[in-house]
Coordinates of C-alpha atoms and ligand atoms in Angstrom, one line a residue:
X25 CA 26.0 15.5 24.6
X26 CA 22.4 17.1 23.8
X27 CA 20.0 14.5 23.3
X28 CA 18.9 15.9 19.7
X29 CA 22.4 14.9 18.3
X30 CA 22.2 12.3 15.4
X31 CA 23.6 9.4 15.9
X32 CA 23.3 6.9 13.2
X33 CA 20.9 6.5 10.4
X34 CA 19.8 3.3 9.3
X35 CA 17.5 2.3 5.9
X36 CA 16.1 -1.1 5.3
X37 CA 13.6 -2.2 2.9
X38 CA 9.6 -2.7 3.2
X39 CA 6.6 -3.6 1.9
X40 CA 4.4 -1.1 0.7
X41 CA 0.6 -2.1 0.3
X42 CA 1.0 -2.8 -3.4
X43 CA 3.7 -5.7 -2.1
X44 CA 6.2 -3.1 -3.7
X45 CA 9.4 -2.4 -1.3
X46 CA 9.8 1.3 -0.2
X47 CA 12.8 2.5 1.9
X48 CA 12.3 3.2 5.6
X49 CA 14.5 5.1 7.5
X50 CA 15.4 5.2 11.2
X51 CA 17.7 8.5 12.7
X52 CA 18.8 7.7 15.7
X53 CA 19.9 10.5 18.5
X54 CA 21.0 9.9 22.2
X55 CA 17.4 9.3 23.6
X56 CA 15.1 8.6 20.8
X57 CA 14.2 7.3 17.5
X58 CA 12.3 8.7 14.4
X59 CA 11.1 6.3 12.1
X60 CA 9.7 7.0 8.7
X61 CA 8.7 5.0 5.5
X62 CA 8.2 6.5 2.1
X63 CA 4.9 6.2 -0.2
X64 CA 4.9 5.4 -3.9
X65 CA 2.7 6.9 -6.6
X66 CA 1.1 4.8 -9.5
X67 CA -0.6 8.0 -11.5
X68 CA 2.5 10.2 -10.7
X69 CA 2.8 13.8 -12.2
X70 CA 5.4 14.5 -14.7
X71 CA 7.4 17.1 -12.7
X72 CA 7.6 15.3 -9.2
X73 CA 10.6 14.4 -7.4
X74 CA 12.0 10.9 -8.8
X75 CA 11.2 8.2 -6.1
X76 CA 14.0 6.0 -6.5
X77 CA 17.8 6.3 -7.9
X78 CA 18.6 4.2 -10.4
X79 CA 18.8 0.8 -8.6
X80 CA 15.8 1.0 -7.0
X81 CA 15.6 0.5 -3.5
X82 CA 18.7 -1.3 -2.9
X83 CA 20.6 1.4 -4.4
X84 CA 18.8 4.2 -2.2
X85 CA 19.4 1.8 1.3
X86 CA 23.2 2.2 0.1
X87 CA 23.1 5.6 -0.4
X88 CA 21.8 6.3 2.8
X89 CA 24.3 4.1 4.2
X90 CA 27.4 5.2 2.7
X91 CA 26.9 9.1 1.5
X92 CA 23.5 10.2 4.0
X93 CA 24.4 8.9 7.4
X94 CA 28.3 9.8 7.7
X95 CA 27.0 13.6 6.8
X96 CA 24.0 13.6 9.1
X97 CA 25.9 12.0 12.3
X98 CA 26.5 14.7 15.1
X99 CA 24.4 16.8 13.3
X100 CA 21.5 18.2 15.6
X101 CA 18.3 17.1 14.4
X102 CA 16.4 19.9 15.8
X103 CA 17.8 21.6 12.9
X104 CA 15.3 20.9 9.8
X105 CA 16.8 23.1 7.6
X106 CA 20.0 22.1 7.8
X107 CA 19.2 18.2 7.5
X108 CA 16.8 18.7 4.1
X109 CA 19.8 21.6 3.1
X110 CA 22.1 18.5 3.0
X111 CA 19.9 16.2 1.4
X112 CA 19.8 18.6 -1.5
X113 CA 23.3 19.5 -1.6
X114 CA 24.1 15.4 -1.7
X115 CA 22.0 15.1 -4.4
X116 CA 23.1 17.6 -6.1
X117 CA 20.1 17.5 -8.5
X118 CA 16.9 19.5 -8.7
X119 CA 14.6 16.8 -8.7
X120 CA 16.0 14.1 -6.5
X121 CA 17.3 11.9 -9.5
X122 CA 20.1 11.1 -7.8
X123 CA 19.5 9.8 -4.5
X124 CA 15.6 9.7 -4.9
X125 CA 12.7 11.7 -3.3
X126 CA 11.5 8.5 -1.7
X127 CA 15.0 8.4 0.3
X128 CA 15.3 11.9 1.1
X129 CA 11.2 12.2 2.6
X130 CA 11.9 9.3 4.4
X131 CA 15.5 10.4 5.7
X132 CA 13.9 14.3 6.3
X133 CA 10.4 13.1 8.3
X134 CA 12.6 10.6 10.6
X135 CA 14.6 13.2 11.5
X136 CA 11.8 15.2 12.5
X137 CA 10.6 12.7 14.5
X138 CA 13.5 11.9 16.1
X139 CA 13.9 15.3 16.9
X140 CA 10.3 15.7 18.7
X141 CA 10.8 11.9 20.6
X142 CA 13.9 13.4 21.6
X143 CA 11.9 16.1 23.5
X144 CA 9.3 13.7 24.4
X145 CA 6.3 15.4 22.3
X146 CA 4.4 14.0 19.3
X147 CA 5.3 15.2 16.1
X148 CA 2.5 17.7 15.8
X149 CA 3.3 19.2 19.1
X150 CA 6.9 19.9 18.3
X151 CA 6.3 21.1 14.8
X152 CA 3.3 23.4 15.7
X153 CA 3.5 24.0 19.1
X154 CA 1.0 24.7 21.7
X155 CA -1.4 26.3 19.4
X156 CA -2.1 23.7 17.3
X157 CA -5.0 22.0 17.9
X158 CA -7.8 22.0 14.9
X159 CA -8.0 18.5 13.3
X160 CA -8.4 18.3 9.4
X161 CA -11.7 16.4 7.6
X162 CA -11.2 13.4 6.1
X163 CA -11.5 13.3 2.6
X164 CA -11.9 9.9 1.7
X165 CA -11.8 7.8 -1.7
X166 CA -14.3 5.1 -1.6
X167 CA -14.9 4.4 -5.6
X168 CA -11.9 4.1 -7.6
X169 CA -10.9 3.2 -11.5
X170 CA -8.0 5.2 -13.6
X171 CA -4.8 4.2 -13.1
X172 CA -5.5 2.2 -9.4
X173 CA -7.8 -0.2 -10.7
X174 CA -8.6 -1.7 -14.2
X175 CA -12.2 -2.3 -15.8
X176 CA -13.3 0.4 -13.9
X177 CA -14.4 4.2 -14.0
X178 CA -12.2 6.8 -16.1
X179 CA -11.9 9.2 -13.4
X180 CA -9.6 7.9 -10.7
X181 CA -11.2 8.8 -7.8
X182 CA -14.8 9.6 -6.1
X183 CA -14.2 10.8 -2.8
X184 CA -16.9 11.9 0.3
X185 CA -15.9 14.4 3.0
X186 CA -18.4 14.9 6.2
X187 CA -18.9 18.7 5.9
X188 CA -21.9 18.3 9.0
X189 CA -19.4 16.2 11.2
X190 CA -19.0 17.8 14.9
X191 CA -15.9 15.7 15.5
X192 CA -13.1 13.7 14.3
X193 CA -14.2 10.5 15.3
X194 CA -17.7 11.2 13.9
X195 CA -15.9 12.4 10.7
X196 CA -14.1 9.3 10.4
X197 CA -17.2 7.0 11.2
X198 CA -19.3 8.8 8.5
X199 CA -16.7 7.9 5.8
X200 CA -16.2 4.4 6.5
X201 CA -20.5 4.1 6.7
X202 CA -20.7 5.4 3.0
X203 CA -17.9 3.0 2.0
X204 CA -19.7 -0.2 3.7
X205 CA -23.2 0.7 2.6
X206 CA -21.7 1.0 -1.2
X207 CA -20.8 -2.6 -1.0
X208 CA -24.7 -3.0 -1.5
X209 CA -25.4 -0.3 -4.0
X210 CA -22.5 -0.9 -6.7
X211 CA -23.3 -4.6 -6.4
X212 CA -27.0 -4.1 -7.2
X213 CA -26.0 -1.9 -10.4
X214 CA -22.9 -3.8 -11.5
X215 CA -22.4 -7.2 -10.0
X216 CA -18.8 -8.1 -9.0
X217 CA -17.0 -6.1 -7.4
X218 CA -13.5 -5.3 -6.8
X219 CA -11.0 -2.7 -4.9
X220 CA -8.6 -0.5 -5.9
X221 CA -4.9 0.3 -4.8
X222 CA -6.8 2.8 -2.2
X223 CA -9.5 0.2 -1.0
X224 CA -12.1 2.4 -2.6
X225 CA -14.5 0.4 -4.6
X226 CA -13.6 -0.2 -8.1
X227 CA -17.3 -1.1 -10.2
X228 CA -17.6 -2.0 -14.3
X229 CA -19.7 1.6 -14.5
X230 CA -19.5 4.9 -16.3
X231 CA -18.5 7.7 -14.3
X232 CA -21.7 9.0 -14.0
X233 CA -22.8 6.1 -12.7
X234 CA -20.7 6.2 -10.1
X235 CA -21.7 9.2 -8.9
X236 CA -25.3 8.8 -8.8
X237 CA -24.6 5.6 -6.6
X238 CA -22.4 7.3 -4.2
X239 CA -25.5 10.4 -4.4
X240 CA -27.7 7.9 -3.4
X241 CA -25.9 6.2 -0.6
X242 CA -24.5 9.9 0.7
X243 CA -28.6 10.5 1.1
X244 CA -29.0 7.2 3.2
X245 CA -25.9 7.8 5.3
X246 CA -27.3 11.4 6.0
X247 CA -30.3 10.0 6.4
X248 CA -29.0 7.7 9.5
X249 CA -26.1 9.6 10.9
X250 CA -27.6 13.2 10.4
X251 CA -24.0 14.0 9.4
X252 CA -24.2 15.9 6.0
X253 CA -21.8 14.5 3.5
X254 CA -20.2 16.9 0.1
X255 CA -18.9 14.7 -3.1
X256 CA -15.6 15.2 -4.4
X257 CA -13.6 13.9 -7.1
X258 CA -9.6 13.2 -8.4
X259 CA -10.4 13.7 -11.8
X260 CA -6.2 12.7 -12.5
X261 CA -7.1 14.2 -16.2
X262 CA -2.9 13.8 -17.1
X263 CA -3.9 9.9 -17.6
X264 CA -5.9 10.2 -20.2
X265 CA -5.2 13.5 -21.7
X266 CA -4.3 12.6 -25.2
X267 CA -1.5 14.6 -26.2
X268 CA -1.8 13.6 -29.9
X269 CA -5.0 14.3 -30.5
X270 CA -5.3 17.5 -28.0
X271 CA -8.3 15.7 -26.2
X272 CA -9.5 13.8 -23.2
X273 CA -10.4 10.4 -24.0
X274 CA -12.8 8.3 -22.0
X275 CA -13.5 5.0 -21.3
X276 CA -16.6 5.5 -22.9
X277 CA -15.5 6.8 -26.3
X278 CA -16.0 10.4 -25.6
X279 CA -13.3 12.5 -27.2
X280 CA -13.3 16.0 -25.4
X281 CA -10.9 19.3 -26.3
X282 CA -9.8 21.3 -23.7
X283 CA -13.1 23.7 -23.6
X284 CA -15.5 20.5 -23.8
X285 CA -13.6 19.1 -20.4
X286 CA -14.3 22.3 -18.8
X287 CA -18.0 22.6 -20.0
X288 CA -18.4 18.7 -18.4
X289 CA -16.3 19.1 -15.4
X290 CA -18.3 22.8 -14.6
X291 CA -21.8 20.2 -15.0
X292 CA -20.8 17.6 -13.1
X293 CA -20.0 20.1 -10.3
X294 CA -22.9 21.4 -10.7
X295 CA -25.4 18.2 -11.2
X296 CA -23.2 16.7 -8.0
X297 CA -22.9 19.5 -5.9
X298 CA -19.0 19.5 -5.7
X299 CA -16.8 19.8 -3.1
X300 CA -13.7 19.2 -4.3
X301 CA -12.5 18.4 -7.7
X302 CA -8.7 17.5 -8.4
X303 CA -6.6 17.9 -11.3
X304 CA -9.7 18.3 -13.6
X305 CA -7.5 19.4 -16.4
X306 CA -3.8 17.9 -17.5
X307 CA -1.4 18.7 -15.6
X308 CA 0.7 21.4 -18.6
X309 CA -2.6 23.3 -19.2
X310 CA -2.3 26.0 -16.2
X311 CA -5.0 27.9 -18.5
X312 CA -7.7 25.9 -18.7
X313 CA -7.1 25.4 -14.8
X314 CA -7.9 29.0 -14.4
X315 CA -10.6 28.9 -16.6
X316 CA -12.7 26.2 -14.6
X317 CA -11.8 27.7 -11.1
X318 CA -13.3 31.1 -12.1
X319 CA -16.2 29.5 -13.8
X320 CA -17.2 27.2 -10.5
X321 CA -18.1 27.2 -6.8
X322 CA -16.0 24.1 -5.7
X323 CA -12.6 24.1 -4.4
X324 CA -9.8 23.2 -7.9
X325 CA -7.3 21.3 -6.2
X326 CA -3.7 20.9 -8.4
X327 CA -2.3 17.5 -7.6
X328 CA -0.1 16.9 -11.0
X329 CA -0.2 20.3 -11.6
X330 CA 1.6 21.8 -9.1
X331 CA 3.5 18.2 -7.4
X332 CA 4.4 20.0 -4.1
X333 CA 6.6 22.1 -5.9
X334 CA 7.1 26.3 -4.7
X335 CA 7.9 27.1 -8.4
X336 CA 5.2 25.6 -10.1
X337 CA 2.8 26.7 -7.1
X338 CA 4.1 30.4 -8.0
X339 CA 2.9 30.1 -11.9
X340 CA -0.5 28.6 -11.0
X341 CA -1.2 31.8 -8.3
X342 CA 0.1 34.3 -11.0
X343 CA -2.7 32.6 -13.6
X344 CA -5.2 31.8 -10.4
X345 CA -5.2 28.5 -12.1
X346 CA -6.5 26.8 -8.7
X347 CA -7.5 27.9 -5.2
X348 CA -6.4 24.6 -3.9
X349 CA -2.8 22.4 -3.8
X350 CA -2.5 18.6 -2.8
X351 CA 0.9 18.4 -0.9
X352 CA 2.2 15.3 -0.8
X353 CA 5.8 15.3 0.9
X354 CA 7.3 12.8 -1.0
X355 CA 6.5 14.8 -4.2
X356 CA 9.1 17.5 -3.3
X357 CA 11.4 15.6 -1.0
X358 CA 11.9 17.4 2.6
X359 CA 10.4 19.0 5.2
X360 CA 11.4 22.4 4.0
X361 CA 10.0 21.8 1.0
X362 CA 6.8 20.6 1.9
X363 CA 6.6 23.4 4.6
X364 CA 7.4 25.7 1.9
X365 CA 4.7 24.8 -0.3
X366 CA 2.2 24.9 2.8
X367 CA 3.2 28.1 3.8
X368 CA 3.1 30.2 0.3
X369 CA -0.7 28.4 -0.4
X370 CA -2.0 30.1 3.3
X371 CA -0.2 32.9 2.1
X372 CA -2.2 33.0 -0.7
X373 CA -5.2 32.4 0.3
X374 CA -4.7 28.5 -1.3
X375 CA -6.4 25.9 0.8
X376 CA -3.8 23.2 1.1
X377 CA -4.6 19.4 1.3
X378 CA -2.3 16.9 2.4
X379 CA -2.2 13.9 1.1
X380 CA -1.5 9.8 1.4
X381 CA -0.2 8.4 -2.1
X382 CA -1.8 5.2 -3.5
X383 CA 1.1 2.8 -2.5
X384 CA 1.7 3.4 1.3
X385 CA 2.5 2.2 4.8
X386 CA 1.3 2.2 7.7
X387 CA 3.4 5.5 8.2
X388 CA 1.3 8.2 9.8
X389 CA 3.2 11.2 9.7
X390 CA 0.7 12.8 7.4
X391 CA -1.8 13.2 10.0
X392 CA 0.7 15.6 12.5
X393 CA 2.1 17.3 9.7
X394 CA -1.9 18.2 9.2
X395 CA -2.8 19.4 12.6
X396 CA 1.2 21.1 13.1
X397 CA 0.2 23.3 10.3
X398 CA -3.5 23.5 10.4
X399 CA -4.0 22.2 6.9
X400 CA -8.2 21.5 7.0
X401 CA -8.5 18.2 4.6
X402 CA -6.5 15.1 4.7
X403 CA -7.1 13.0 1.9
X404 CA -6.2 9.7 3.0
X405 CA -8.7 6.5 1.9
X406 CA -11.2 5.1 3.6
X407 CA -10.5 1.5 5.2
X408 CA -7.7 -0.9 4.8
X409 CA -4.8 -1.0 7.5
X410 CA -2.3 1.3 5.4
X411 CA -5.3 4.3 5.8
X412 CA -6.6 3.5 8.6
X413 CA -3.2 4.1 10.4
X414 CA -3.3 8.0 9.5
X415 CA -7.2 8.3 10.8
X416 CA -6.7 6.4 13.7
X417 CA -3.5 8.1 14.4
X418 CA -5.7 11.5 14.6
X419 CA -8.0 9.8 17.0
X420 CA -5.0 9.3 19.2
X421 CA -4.0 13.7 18.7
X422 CA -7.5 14.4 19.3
X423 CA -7.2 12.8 22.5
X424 CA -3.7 14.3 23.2
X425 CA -5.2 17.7 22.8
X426 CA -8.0 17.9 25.8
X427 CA -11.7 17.5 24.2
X428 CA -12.4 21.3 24.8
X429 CA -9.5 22.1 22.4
X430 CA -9.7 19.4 20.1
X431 CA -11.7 20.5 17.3
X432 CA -12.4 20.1 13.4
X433 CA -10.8 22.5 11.4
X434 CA -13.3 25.4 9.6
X435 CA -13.9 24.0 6.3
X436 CA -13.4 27.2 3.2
X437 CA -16.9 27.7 1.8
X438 CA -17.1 27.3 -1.8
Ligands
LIG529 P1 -0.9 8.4 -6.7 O1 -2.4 8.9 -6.8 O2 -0.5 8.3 -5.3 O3 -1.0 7.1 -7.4 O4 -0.1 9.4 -7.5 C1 -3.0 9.6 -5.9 C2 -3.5 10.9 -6.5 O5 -3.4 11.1 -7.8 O6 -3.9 11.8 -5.8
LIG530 ZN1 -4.4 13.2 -7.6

């Protein structure tokens, strides 16, 4: 028998670092096993796949027990397609309802990696071949509030990425220095301080606040490492879009329509410098999206919007409502789907960003899907053993690659 044939798969319960369980599954061939363990959202967007089946994660283990395995066995794994073709057609569904999109990632990325161990290369090697080889920038939360951590900012996330870095490690090292030395800086201007579900930082402070701490300590880290650092942000607008009222509503008492969220987003991009700004608008409004992006020089990134889904991609390119997409796999459910998603944003001229969720494991299949398909930011958190599993683990490509290949991907100029 060829090695790639599947032999059994297996799903058992975990932790996830909320001290939720998640599913994780292993597919087991001849020669090797692939391992995978689903994420979990907590500010989830309306239109992405359902994580769990009714009955939760018991329900999904015996589902992949009793419908997903006897299917799958004898099946070769090298065949993707085929595997997350299945999946659907079990389901039977269009967003995963039935058997859950936590269960089907899970099931569709061991597979893959069953099928690379089964051919003795890493995951990135098998899916992109010889030529891939860039590594993507962390993008990294480090001051959180929203829907990961109470008492905190309105916006859920304030992230840094090392634009100046030369390599990965260096790129890594810069993140976690801005995240130590803000520690100091949020204490100094708010007192206590506590984390969020990503291990960013998560101060009693406006959002402006915020930023002008992380300004400051971005300066010092520069300052030090000679590594220029950019600002970005997950605005995650959908959570406190007020659909009653037709307005954004802030911790702060501010009430702003549509037009007023674009007019402050386009100023804090501009005050901050901007990078990256995600889902700075809710995530029905593919207008306003459009308006912002044409308006500013900062990559619009559709998280909620778009939920790693083709046909909602399609609609925001039509109304050039963003010129970026978060793909998060277990959003959409496969492989194929995720794939797809990456593959019509190059086409596009869409940079794509992969991303962790803010319930996770120390999974790290993220970080090959990056380099296999030359995506050029992972967005992944800064510290705390659930992210540091995806960096480290593109410490470990980088070395796989030889150091005169290994390099940074070319970051889009905005
Ligand atoms: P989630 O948040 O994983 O809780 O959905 C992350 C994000 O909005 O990017
Ligand atoms: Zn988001």
């Amino acid at each position: 028998m060829i090695p790639t044939i599947i032999e059994d798969v297996r799903a058992r319960k975990v932790l996830d670092s909320r001290g939720n369980w998640t599913i994780e599954v292993d597919v087991i061939t001849d020669y090797a096993i692939g391992r995978c363990a689903a994420p979990s959202g907590a500010s989830t967007g309306k239109y992405e796949a359902r994580a769990f089946p009714d009955g939760g994660v018991e329900k999904a283990i015996v589902e992949v027990e009793e419908t997903i395995a006897p299917e799958l066995r004898g099946m070769d794994s090298i065949n993707q397609e085929e595997v997350d073709r299945t999946l659907h057609e079990i389901d039977g569904t269009d967003n995963f309802s039935s058997i859950g999109g936590n269960t089907a990632v899970a099931v569709s990325l061991a597979n893959a990696k069953a099928a690379a161990a089964s051919h003795g290369l890493p995951l990135f090697q098998f899916l992109g071949g010889n030529f891939s080889c860039e590594l993507p920038y962390p993008l990294g939360n480090v001051i959180g509030g929203g829907a990961h951590a109470s008492n905190s900012t309105t916006i859920q996330e304030f992230l840094v990425i090392p634009v100046g870095a030369r390599d990965i490690a260096e790129a890594i090292c810069t993140n976690a220095e801005v995240h130590k030395k803000l520690r100091d800086e949020l204490t100094k201007r708010c007192g206590n301080l506590g984390k969020g579900d990503e291990g960013a930082w998560a101060p009693a402070m406006s959002d402006e606040e915020a930023l002008q701490a992380l300004t400051r300590v971005c300066d010092l880290v520069e300052q030090e490492t000679g590594v220029k650092l950019r600002l970005g942000l997950d605005v995650a607008a959908s959570q406190f879009w007020n659909e009653k009222k037709q307005r954004y509503v802030y911790g702060d008492g501010r009430e702003l329509t549509p037009e007023q969220q674009v007019e402050y987003i386009a100023s804090l991009i501009e005050d901050y410098q901007l990078y990256y700004v995600e889902d700075p608008v809710q995530e029905e409004d593919f207008e306003t999206f459009a308006e912002l992006t044409s308006r500013v020089r900062a990559l619009i990134c559709g998280d909620d919007l778009y939920v790693t889904n083709v046909d909602r991609l399609r609609r925001g390119i039509q109304r050039s409502s963003t010129n970026a997409v978060l793909i998060k796999p277990n959003q959409c459910g496969t492989l194929t789907d995720t794939f797809k998603a990456i593959k019509l944003a190059m086409n596009e001229k869409l940079v794509p960003v992969i991303s962790h969720r803010s319930g996770e494991t120390t999974d790290e299949t993220i970080s090959h899907l990056a380099v296999a398909f030359s995506i050029p930011i992972i967005k992944t958190g800064v510290i705390g053993g659930e992210r540091i599993a995806k960096l480290n683990e593109l410490i470990r490509i980088a070395e796989e690659l030889t150091p005169s290949r290994a390099r940074l991907a070319r970051l889009p100029k905005v």
